[in-house]
XYZ file of C-alpha atoms in Angstrom:
663
model
C -1.850 -7.012 2.099
C 1.807 -6.660 1.128
C 2.883 -7.413 -2.424
C 6.291 -8.881 -3.268
C 8.183 -9.580 -6.489
C 8.406 -13.322 -5.777
C 6.932 -16.017 -3.586
C 7.044 -15.492 0.183
C 8.785 -18.385 1.927
C 9.499 -17.005 5.414
C 8.579 -14.143 7.720
C 9.218 -13.055 11.301
C 8.169 -10.204 13.576
C 10.840 -8.356 15.554
C 10.503 -8.833 19.330
C 9.186 -5.279 19.741
C 6.676 -5.746 16.923
C 7.937 -2.718 15.008
C 9.236 -4.691 12.015
C 8.105 -7.600 9.883
C 10.876 -9.327 7.937
C 9.929 -11.343 4.863
C 12.035 -13.912 2.979
C 11.473 -14.547 -0.724
C 12.005 -17.297 -3.258
C 14.618 -15.168 -5.055
C 16.831 -14.873 -1.960
C 15.927 -11.306 -1.012
C 14.729 -10.353 2.461
C 12.300 -7.422 2.797
C 11.894 -5.468 6.025
C 8.605 -3.626 6.660
C 7.800 -1.028 9.314
C 4.575 -2.245 10.940
C 3.528 1.318 11.782
C 3.097 2.182 8.084
C 3.567 -1.202 6.340
C 6.123 0.447 4.093
C 9.196 -1.457 2.952
C 12.163 0.162 4.691
C 15.007 -2.163 3.706
C 15.988 -5.059 1.444
C 18.662 -7.477 2.673
C 20.518 -8.922 -0.283
C 23.032 -11.765 -0.175
C 21.350 -15.155 -0.446
C 21.478 -16.803 -3.872
C 18.560 -19.131 -3.296
C 15.171 -19.316 -1.633
C 15.154 -18.030 1.953
C 13.754 -20.910 4.003
C 13.650 -19.422 7.492
C 14.092 -16.077 9.277
C 14.478 -15.685 13.042
C 15.161 -12.628 15.192
C 17.571 -12.747 18.123
C 15.877 -12.308 21.516
C 17.098 -8.696 21.729
C 16.042 -7.918 18.156
C 19.414 -6.501 17.144
C 20.157 -9.413 14.824
C 18.338 -11.584 12.303
C 19.476 -15.026 11.225
C 18.362 -16.529 7.906
C 18.982 -19.788 6.086
C 18.651 -20.637 2.430
C 18.777 -23.167 -0.348
C 22.180 -21.652 -1.190
C 23.683 -23.779 1.681
C 24.409 -20.769 3.937
C 23.221 -19.288 7.199
C 23.522 -15.500 7.349
C 23.542 -13.264 10.389
C 22.325 -9.690 9.785
C 22.602 -6.510 11.846
C 19.085 -5.049 12.007
C 20.213 -1.440 12.436
C 22.514 -1.298 9.419
C 21.036 -4.112 7.333
C 24.534 -5.506 6.801
C 25.416 -9.192 6.788
C 27.894 -9.687 9.657
C 28.368 -13.481 9.490
C 28.096 -16.175 6.809
C 28.097 -19.797 7.965
C 28.254 -22.475 5.262
C 26.774 -25.914 5.718
C 29.650 -28.428 5.965
C 27.693 -30.938 3.882
C 27.183 -28.325 1.134
C 23.416 -28.813 1.206
C 20.445 -26.510 1.593
C 19.772 -25.331 5.144
C 16.015 -25.830 5.702
C 15.752 -24.315 9.157
C 17.556 -22.180 11.713
C 16.773 -21.054 15.275
C 18.159 -18.717 17.939
C 18.450 -20.009 21.481
C 16.234 -18.062 23.938
C 19.356 -16.532 25.493
C 20.722 -15.535 22.067
C 24.129 -17.137 22.580
C 23.570 -20.071 20.244
C 22.211 -20.727 16.767
C 20.933 -24.114 15.625
C 20.688 -25.156 11.979
C 19.150 -28.208 10.328
C 20.129 -30.504 7.472
C 21.506 -34.033 7.595
C 22.016 -33.357 11.293
C 21.415 -30.575 13.808
C 24.370 -28.244 14.297
C 24.788 -25.784 17.179
C 26.824 -22.651 16.405
C 28.382 -19.808 18.315
C 27.117 -16.722 16.395
C 30.154 -14.663 17.436
C 32.987 -17.053 16.579
C 31.107 -19.053 13.889
C 32.398 -22.234 15.583
C 30.232 -25.351 15.609
C 29.962 -26.262 19.308
C 27.936 -29.463 18.964
C 26.340 -31.760 16.381
C 23.203 -33.783 17.046
C 23.302 -36.828 14.799
C 20.228 -38.458 13.302
C 19.900 -41.891 11.681
C 20.298 -40.961 8.009
C 17.205 -38.785 8.049
C 16.897 -35.254 6.679
C 16.077 -32.787 9.450
C 13.497 -30.358 8.083
C 12.715 -28.225 11.150
C 14.064 -27.342 14.596
C 12.924 -25.336 17.617
C 14.362 -24.436 21.022
C 12.258 -24.913 24.125
C 11.464 -21.644 25.980
C 14.134 -22.427 28.594
C 16.694 -23.302 25.933
C 17.589 -26.649 27.500
C 15.877 -28.720 24.823
C 15.709 -28.792 21.030
C 12.962 -30.463 19.024
C 13.616 -31.567 15.461
C 11.334 -32.954 12.776
C 12.487 -34.981 9.803
C 11.561 -36.835 6.656
C 11.262 -40.105 8.627
C 7.941 -38.750 9.982
C 9.222 -38.456 13.565
C 9.969 -35.705 16.070
C 13.082 -35.976 18.226
C 13.657 -34.187 21.535
C 17.328 -33.405 22.305
C 19.131 -32.405 25.471
C 21.145 -29.323 24.509
C 23.835 -29.828 27.178
C 24.558 -33.512 26.526
C 23.491 -33.797 22.896
C 21.446 -36.934 23.690
C 18.074 -37.718 22.116
C 15.748 -38.060 25.089
C 12.548 -38.950 23.252
C 11.192 -39.820 19.783
C 7.591 -38.876 19.016
C 5.900 -41.126 16.486
C 2.509 -40.653 14.820
C 2.757 -38.677 11.578
C 2.510 -40.613 8.323
C 4.473 -38.160 6.186
C 7.343 -35.677 6.470
C 7.255 -33.426 9.538
C 7.621 -29.939 8.079
C 7.364 -27.649 11.108
C 7.481 -27.775 14.916
C 6.871 -25.190 17.636
C 6.955 -25.121 21.434
C 4.165 -23.450 23.375
C 5.352 -20.338 25.283
C 5.038 -22.265 28.548
C 7.102 -25.142 27.141
C 4.740 -27.910 28.222
C 3.315 -28.542 24.761
C 4.813 -29.108 21.323
C 3.017 -28.749 17.988
C 4.140 -30.522 14.821
C 2.886 -30.042 11.261
C 3.154 -32.579 8.498
C 2.484 -33.222 4.858
C -0.045 -35.797 6.081
C -2.427 -32.781 6.374
C -2.503 -32.838 10.194
C -1.104 -30.980 13.187
C -0.295 -32.938 16.323
C -0.156 -31.472 19.825
C 2.235 -33.385 22.108
C 2.776 -33.391 25.857
C 6.500 -32.602 26.178
C 6.966 -34.360 29.513
C 5.260 -37.650 28.633
C 5.641 -37.649 24.842
C 1.970 -38.529 24.351
C -0.088 -37.055 21.539
C -2.922 -35.065 23.070
C -4.713 -34.030 19.863
C -4.605 -34.637 16.131
C -5.870 -31.488 14.380
C -7.417 -32.384 11.039
C -9.168 -30.048 8.605
C -6.654 -28.883 6.030
C -7.053 -30.373 2.550
C -3.338 -30.415 1.778
C -0.032 -30.656 3.578
C 0.493 -28.347 6.561
C 3.711 -26.373 6.059
C 3.766 -23.937 8.945
C 2.516 -23.548 12.517
C 2.909 -20.973 15.289
C 1.706 -20.568 18.869
C 0.103 -17.330 19.993
C 2.150 -15.398 22.606
C -0.236 -16.560 25.342
C -0.131 -20.144 24.120
C -3.898 -20.503 23.892
C -3.986 -20.697 20.081
C -2.119 -22.405 17.276
C -2.099 -20.979 13.759
C -1.409 -23.214 10.764
C -0.858 -22.666 7.046
C -1.365 -25.237 4.343
C -0.924 -26.110 0.708
C -4.697 -25.640 0.408
C -4.118 -21.856 0.624
C -5.848 -21.397 3.982
C -4.816 -20.298 7.446
C -6.507 -22.024 10.369
C -6.667 -21.057 14.045
C -6.940 -23.835 16.630
C -7.680 -23.881 20.354
C -4.480 -25.248 21.944
C -6.332 -26.621 24.975
C -9.230 -28.384 23.231
C -7.910 -28.938 19.697
C -11.005 -27.306 18.204
C -10.730 -25.320 14.969
C -11.692 -21.715 15.747
C -11.403 -20.119 12.289
C -10.491 -20.987 8.731
C -9.246 -17.985 6.738
C -9.209 -18.118 2.947
C -7.628 -15.542 0.699
C -4.274 -16.743 -0.553
C -4.329 -18.114 -4.084
C -1.487 -20.556 -3.474
C 0.132 -22.538 -0.651
C 0.735 -20.817 2.691
C 4.359 -21.358 3.675
C 4.683 -19.300 6.851
C 2.461 -17.936 9.632
C 3.605 -15.715 12.493
C 1.826 -14.012 15.397
C 2.657 -10.414 16.208
C 4.335 -9.992 19.637
C 1.077 -8.602 21.067
C -0.832 -11.570 19.682
C -3.536 -9.440 18.065
C -2.441 -10.058 14.489
C -1.208 -12.899 12.288
C 0.981 -12.530 9.214
C 0.823 -15.250 6.562
C 3.180 -15.564 3.614
C 2.457 -17.480 0.439
C 3.906 -18.502 -2.893
C 1.259 -16.165 -4.408
C 3.768 -13.341 -3.671
C 1.715 -11.745 -0.898
C 1.792 -11.324 2.846
C -1.660 -11.115 4.401
C -2.434 -9.619 7.791
C -5.262 -11.128 9.841
C -6.984 -10.337 13.106
C -6.942 -13.219 15.561
C -10.738 -13.198 15.262
C -10.217 -14.731 11.834
C -11.007 -11.554 9.900
C -8.721 -10.023 7.347
C -7.148 -6.910 8.777
C -7.446 -4.216 6.125
C -4.907 -1.464 6.361
C -5.184 1.466 4.003
C -2.594 4.008 5.049
C -2.221 7.342 3.369
C 0.187 10.228 3.386
C 1.505 11.513 6.700
C 1.268 15.137 5.594
C -0.834 17.349 3.345
C -1.743 16.030 -0.113
C -0.654 18.537 -2.742
C -1.866 16.869 -5.921
C -3.801 13.942 -7.375
C -3.965 12.522 -10.868
C -5.803 9.663 -12.546
C -4.311 7.279 -15.082
C -5.829 7.446 -18.574
C -7.526 4.061 -18.087
C -8.963 5.180 -14.761
C -7.676 2.130 -12.891
C -4.977 3.929 -10.919
C -4.578 7.140 -8.935
C -1.390 9.004 -8.087
C -1.109 11.418 -5.168
C 1.704 13.736 -4.132
C 2.358 15.041 -0.652
C 4.415 17.312 1.516
C 5.745 14.091 3.108
C 8.134 13.871 0.062
C 6.408 10.819 -1.477
C 4.129 9.926 -4.370
C 1.647 7.108 -3.781
C -0.045 4.969 -6.412
C -3.505 3.638 -5.508
C -5.861 1.030 -6.909
C -8.725 3.278 -8.030
C -11.401 0.694 -7.321
C -10.397 -0.492 -3.859
C -8.156 2.229 -2.437
C -5.266 -0.180 -1.921
C -1.864 1.566 -1.967
C 0.066 -0.194 -4.727
C 3.398 1.594 -4.537
C 5.224 4.448 -2.821
C 7.651 6.442 -4.981
C 10.576 7.941 -3.074
C 13.339 10.152 -4.338
C 12.406 13.751 -3.682
C 14.138 15.240 -0.665
C 11.495 17.849 0.074
C 7.750 18.405 -0.349
C 6.229 17.094 -3.595
C 4.013 19.834 -5.009
C 2.249 18.157 -7.949
C 1.896 14.936 -9.926
C 0.694 14.140 -13.465
C 0.258 11.025 -15.647
C 1.421 10.834 -19.238
C -1.283 10.309 -21.877
C -0.182 6.676 -22.242
C -0.264 6.156 -18.477
C 3.187 4.591 -18.396
C 4.962 7.556 -16.810
C 4.392 10.026 -13.995
C 5.912 13.473 -13.614
C 6.322 15.082 -10.191
C 7.573 18.459 -8.979
C 9.085 19.406 -5.661
C 10.407 22.161 -3.451
C 13.784 20.406 -3.731
C 14.102 22.331 -7.055
C 13.774 19.174 -9.169
C 11.202 17.489 -11.364
C 11.219 13.709 -11.649
C 9.917 11.306 -14.284
C 8.879 7.869 -13.025
C 8.112 4.515 -14.633
C 4.649 3.591 -13.351
C 5.093 -0.181 -13.603
C 8.478 -0.457 -11.906
C 8.449 2.679 -9.761
C 11.890 3.547 -11.107
C 12.920 7.196 -11.389
C 13.825 7.687 -15.065
C 15.038 11.300 -14.884
C 15.691 13.885 -12.190
C 15.439 17.194 -14.060
C 17.172 20.320 -12.798
C 17.173 23.843 -14.172
C 14.644 25.875 -12.212
C 16.205 28.371 -9.831
C 13.963 27.514 -6.922
C 10.998 25.341 -5.973
C 8.941 23.814 -8.784
C 5.232 24.318 -8.162
C 3.539 22.280 -10.901
C 4.070 19.994 -13.898
C 1.919 18.923 -16.853
C 2.385 16.354 -19.630
C 1.594 17.328 -23.199
C -1.297 15.318 -24.720
C 1.196 13.599 -27.023
C 3.332 12.619 -24.026
C 6.667 13.728 -25.465
C 6.951 16.988 -23.523
C 6.492 18.123 -19.927
C 5.872 21.698 -18.846
C 6.905 22.983 -15.426
C 6.539 26.241 -13.500
C 8.061 27.517 -10.294
C 9.333 30.163 -7.942
C 11.761 31.545 -10.527
C 8.729 32.984 -12.455
C 9.523 30.875 -15.538
C 7.743 28.258 -17.626
C 9.980 25.453 -18.878
C 9.449 22.733 -21.488
C 11.298 19.415 -21.186
C 11.946 16.512 -23.563
C 10.620 13.354 -21.895
C 12.994 10.985 -23.699
C 16.220 12.845 -22.962
C 15.342 14.917 -19.926
C 16.693 18.038 -21.626
C 15.159 21.495 -21.189
C 13.832 22.571 -24.612
C 12.686 26.115 -23.812
C 12.343 28.655 -21.001
C 9.478 31.193 -21.189
C 9.364 34.367 -19.110
C 6.524 36.811 -18.601
C 5.001 36.339 -15.152
C 6.130 38.937 -12.614
C 5.981 36.616 -9.603
C 5.914 32.926 -8.638
C 4.091 30.723 -11.176
C 1.845 28.240 -9.366
C -0.008 26.221 -12.026
C 0.302 24.981 -15.607
C -1.912 23.003 -18.015
C -1.777 21.966 -21.690
C -4.796 22.497 -23.936
C -6.408 19.259 -25.215
C -4.776 19.655 -28.653
C -1.386 20.398 -27.111
C -0.952 23.648 -29.036
C -1.383 25.914 -26.045
C -0.280 26.103 -22.418
C -2.061 28.059 -19.682
C -0.257 29.271 -16.560
C -1.333 31.167 -13.463
C 0.422 32.557 -10.425
C 0.945 34.986 -7.612
C 0.703 37.984 -9.975
C -3.060 37.214 -10.199
C -2.901 36.709 -13.990
C -3.489 33.805 -16.366
C -1.243 33.628 -19.397
C -1.836 31.608 -22.574
C 1.303 30.522 -24.418
C 1.671 29.263 -27.995
C 3.708 26.066 -27.714
C 5.197 26.289 -31.211
C 6.188 29.962 -31.157
C 6.848 30.003 -27.391
C 5.109 33.404 -27.185
C 2.483 34.587 -24.688
C -0.438 35.656 -26.884
C -2.956 36.496 -24.152
C -2.955 37.671 -20.550
C -6.251 37.348 -18.680
C -6.858 39.500 -15.617
C -9.702 39.557 -13.123
C -8.713 37.562 -10.051
C -7.798 39.559 -6.969
C -5.612 36.862 -5.430
C -3.123 34.141 -6.361
C -4.272 31.909 -9.225
C -3.823 28.410 -7.784
C -5.179 26.219 -10.585
C -6.009 26.494 -14.275
C -7.670 23.762 -16.323
C -9.028 23.468 -19.865
C -12.445 22.024 -20.618
C -12.356 18.702 -22.542
C -13.438 20.574 -25.684
C -10.686 23.155 -25.199
C -12.979 26.175 -25.648
C -13.144 27.052 -21.943
C -10.634 27.591 -19.178
C -11.447 27.467 -15.471
C -9.318 29.038 -12.743
C -9.327 28.894 -8.936
C -7.993 31.692 -6.782
C -7.195 32.920 -3.311
C -9.959 35.512 -3.852
C -12.457 32.687 -2.999
C -13.835 32.517 -6.540
C -13.764 30.213 -9.540
C -13.782 31.874 -12.962
C -14.761 30.391 -16.318
C -13.060 32.002 -19.319
C -13.629 31.857 -23.061
C -10.319 30.706 -24.504
C -10.735 32.331 -27.906
C -11.765 35.799 -26.701
C -10.189 35.781 -23.247
C -13.443 37.038 -21.725
C -14.672 35.884 -18.320
C -18.028 34.137 -18.789
C -18.862 33.344 -15.145
C -17.606 34.195 -11.690
C -18.628 31.318 -9.403
C -19.141 32.575 -5.851
C -19.889 30.313 -2.892
C -16.675 29.217 -1.216
C -15.897 31.006 2.033
C -12.123 30.793 1.860
C -9.247 30.337 -0.614
C -10.066 28.069 -3.567
C -7.153 25.721 -4.250
C -8.303 23.465 -7.062
C -10.755 23.050 -9.918
C -11.402 20.283 -12.470
C -13.784 19.694 -15.399
C -15.906 16.545 -15.600
C -15.235 14.202 -18.545
C -18.209 15.615 -20.463
C -17.256 19.171 -19.603
C -20.661 20.038 -18.148
C -19.640 20.043 -14.474
C -16.842 21.728 -12.630
C -15.538 20.553 -9.241
C -13.747 22.962 -6.911
C -12.043 22.475 -3.551
C -11.334 25.064 -0.905
C -9.671 25.934 2.355
C -13.231 26.133 3.760
C -13.155 22.273 3.838
C -15.811 21.882 1.159
C -16.018 20.700 -2.421
C -18.560 22.243 -4.782
C -19.965 21.067 -8.105
C -20.937 23.747 -10.635
C -22.991 23.750 -13.847
C -20.593 25.344 -16.357
C -23.371 26.274 -18.806
C -25.434 28.157 -16.234
C -22.726 29.151 -13.774
C -24.741 27.682 -10.895
C -23.797 25.544 -7.909
C -25.215 22.015 -8.144
C -23.874 20.472 -4.913
C -21.903 21.228 -1.764
C -19.961 18.483 0.042
C -18.994 19.354 3.614
C -17.781 16.033 5.005
C -14.085 16.941 4.888
C -11.932 17.204 8.013
C -9.388 19.526 6.430
C -8.815 21.755 3.415
C -9.561 20.288 -0.011
C -6.201 20.765 -1.666
C -6.651 18.981 -4.984
C -9.371 17.336 -7.077
C -9.475 15.164 -10.210
C -12.167 13.308 -12.146
C -11.848 9.561 -12.638
C -14.187 8.181 -15.335
C -14.451 4.365 -15.483
C -16.658 1.801 -17.166
C -18.857 1.476 -14.066
C -19.334 5.187 -13.349
C -17.892 8.646 -12.906
C -15.861 9.422 -9.809
C -14.056 12.312 -8.148
C -10.741 11.989 -6.334
C -9.864 14.526 -3.654
C -6.671 15.111 -1.681
C -6.784 16.969 1.621
C -4.630 18.789 4.106
C -4.863 15.925 6.605
C -3.056 13.602 4.168
C -6.184 11.735 3.083
C -7.123 10.659 -0.433
C -10.847 10.054 -1.033
C -12.856 8.642 -3.915
C -16.424 9.856 -4.511
C -19.042 8.510 -6.902
C -21.044 11.131 -8.785
C -24.486 10.111 -10.055
C -26.948 12.456 -11.753
C -30.559 11.323 -11.423
C -33.593 13.341 -12.485
C -31.794 16.622 -12.100
C -30.292 15.737 -8.728
C -26.560 15.349 -8.199
C -25.853 12.469 -5.806
C -22.353 12.158 -4.356
C -21.275 9.204 -2.228
C -17.906 8.345 -0.727
C -16.485 5.071 -2.093
C -13.278 4.839 -0.062
C -10.886 6.893 1.996
C -7.156 6.332 2.488
C -5.821 8.231 5.483
C -2.825 8.213 7.775
C -4.830 6.000 10.141
C -5.956 2.382 9.841
C -9.279 1.042 8.611
C -10.147 -2.323 10.161
C -12.977 -4.668 9.251
C -13.677 -7.521 11.619
C -16.356 -10.122 12.145
C -18.051 -9.785 8.742
C -18.231 -11.879 5.608
C -19.650 -10.988 2.242
C -22.521 -13.386 2.794
C -23.544 -11.344 5.830
C -22.876 -7.831 4.473
C -25.779 -5.942 2.937
C -25.767 -3.466 0.087
C -22.166 -3.882 -1.066
C -21.116 -1.871 -4.107
C -19.034 -3.460 -6.847
C -15.994 -1.599 -5.509
C -16.638 -2.971 -2.006
C -16.984 -6.511 -3.375
C -13.761 -6.161 -5.301
C -11.979 -4.843 -2.226
C -13.119 -7.730 -0.024
C -12.248 -10.323 -2.652
C -8.864 -8.703 -3.187
C -8.175 -8.964 0.511
C -9.430 -12.435 1.188
C -13.235 -12.546 1.298
C -15.050 -14.978 -0.969
C -18.549 -15.590 -2.250
C -21.387 -13.306 -3.289
C -24.145 -11.615 -1.253
C -27.390 -13.486 -0.894
C -30.219 -12.512 -3.242
C -32.102 -11.085 -0.290
C -29.523 -8.306 0.029
C -28.815 -7.495 -3.612
C -31.200 -4.535 -3.762
C -30.304 -3.086 -0.377
C -29.642 0.614 -0.650
C -27.219 1.200 2.194
C -23.569 0.804 1.212
C -20.910 -0.759 3.359
C -17.900 1.419 4.099
C -19.565 4.632 2.895
C -18.419 7.275 5.296
C -20.425 10.204 3.952
C -23.051 10.989 1.363
C -24.471 14.203 0.050
C -27.565 14.702 -2.050
C -27.976 18.168 -3.466
C -31.423 19.442 -4.411
C -30.125 22.617 -5.978
C -31.708 23.139 -9.397
C -31.039 26.149 -11.529
C -30.853 28.562 -8.620
C -28.982 31.846 -9.274
C -25.688 32.175 -7.444
C -26.969 35.010 -5.285
C -29.812 32.838 -4.035
C -27.803 29.683 -3.418
C -28.366 28.361 0.077
C -26.451 25.434 1.474
C -28.566 22.529 2.594
C -26.380 21.609 5.537
């Protein structure tokens, strides 16, 4: 599902299927890449609602019409408007169409006008009897134009002569949309009378009246093969009809407001529907909502959870930061601005800002709600490896390749202090819970504790025999955990600087570590493609999760009202959410969702038929179009839909030396 800032009034696929162009109530036109469903361009120029968008047959141009009385021709490569044609009657232009050969553009209004898109000259006008033409369509051969109007009729016009060859009568209200079948032998018309009519083009007879919508039908489209017709209605549903029999094949609910546009993809395997509810929904032709949850295209370098637990941020070597719905895994926003790999990400204590660091030598501060970059901070003499917000939210600490620790003022973006002491690259940084102390670790294998007020290093802790990749304070602030290239996790006493436990079990570099909200568990991720949970009081391994396909690069806890969860980011670009449940001494870990660089598709299922759905699964399906609740028979089912892996550890108070993996 694609979210927009205003109602969606029009959409069109490019002929090659690589782009979906969406017109909005506010006059903007958004262009999405269908390979990633990321917004790649915004076409700005219209001053009123975009009523129709059509690609040229070659796909190198897009024509749009609007309430602002203009037709605009856009170059798809540059995104520039190359032609503006104004309606001579100074009225809104409700519809526009390219001829199949691409040499002519037709527009609707008080009459039908045919334009040369190169010279902008009107080559012919098709006059109607004082009726408002609401929709037009070229026949596949381009020799005929069909128009629908507010007099409830459909007119068929000869393009060469300009004569009206036939008038189709039958609708009892305004004809809002018309479409030719790909073969050209059939014509579909949609009306506010809540019906679709299928007409024989040669004879002008109505073959079928398709009834089923509970409100006016505002949009229709034939499938590329011509065997189906899709319709959208004011009742918020999309319906699929058999073009040969007139039977309703599927009714798809999900939009919360009227559906104003439906379009088939060029391959015919997918339907896009746009609505005044500000969303574009993507459906399989089977009638199922096509769920796409795409992740980063390269390694995930960091994850962070918002203070409320409802949102997750991830950073990646693909230069982007992604914001995710923590419950469903839906990607809410992609933050772009860094020109090189993003190395870390962190939320402010209020959750309204995000800080990110990058190998482009900058740190950026972002507004979470708008996605706007508030500051791009420069000062480090090399790549920045990590950032951390102070608990009060007014300062950000950063570390990098220049061996320094820097403090920044969030409001102004100014560098407040630069601390030196490490003898090599500084990799990680964290504030203590009270904000009075900062811990850093790096390639020199040391951990340094800095007094924020005096800006002095008051303790250096040694013990690791490899790079220190992560440091993190316990929620109480009395402990510090560190992860290292030496394949160990260490737990330190903050006050004395002594190492309390050395946690041994990983078989390769340990990249990340994080305390649970209560501070009793520690999660660690490694290059060995596993995540481990440790008892911090006993120094013992509680669970081993081996279902990863790549290195576990970063981990964060996500406490919510309905449970405690872990978020992991991996080398394959995936972000995963795990539920952690402790029952009778056992530590049960189950995967809730996974967002990867691939596509997750659900087809042929409804919530009434799915067994054992979790609350997160229910929320996801409702968010993406499913309705209803599971039957009572299935409420206690134990198997969860969409769970891709589960691990149950039976390890109880076993010394590290005797720990044996269960898998």
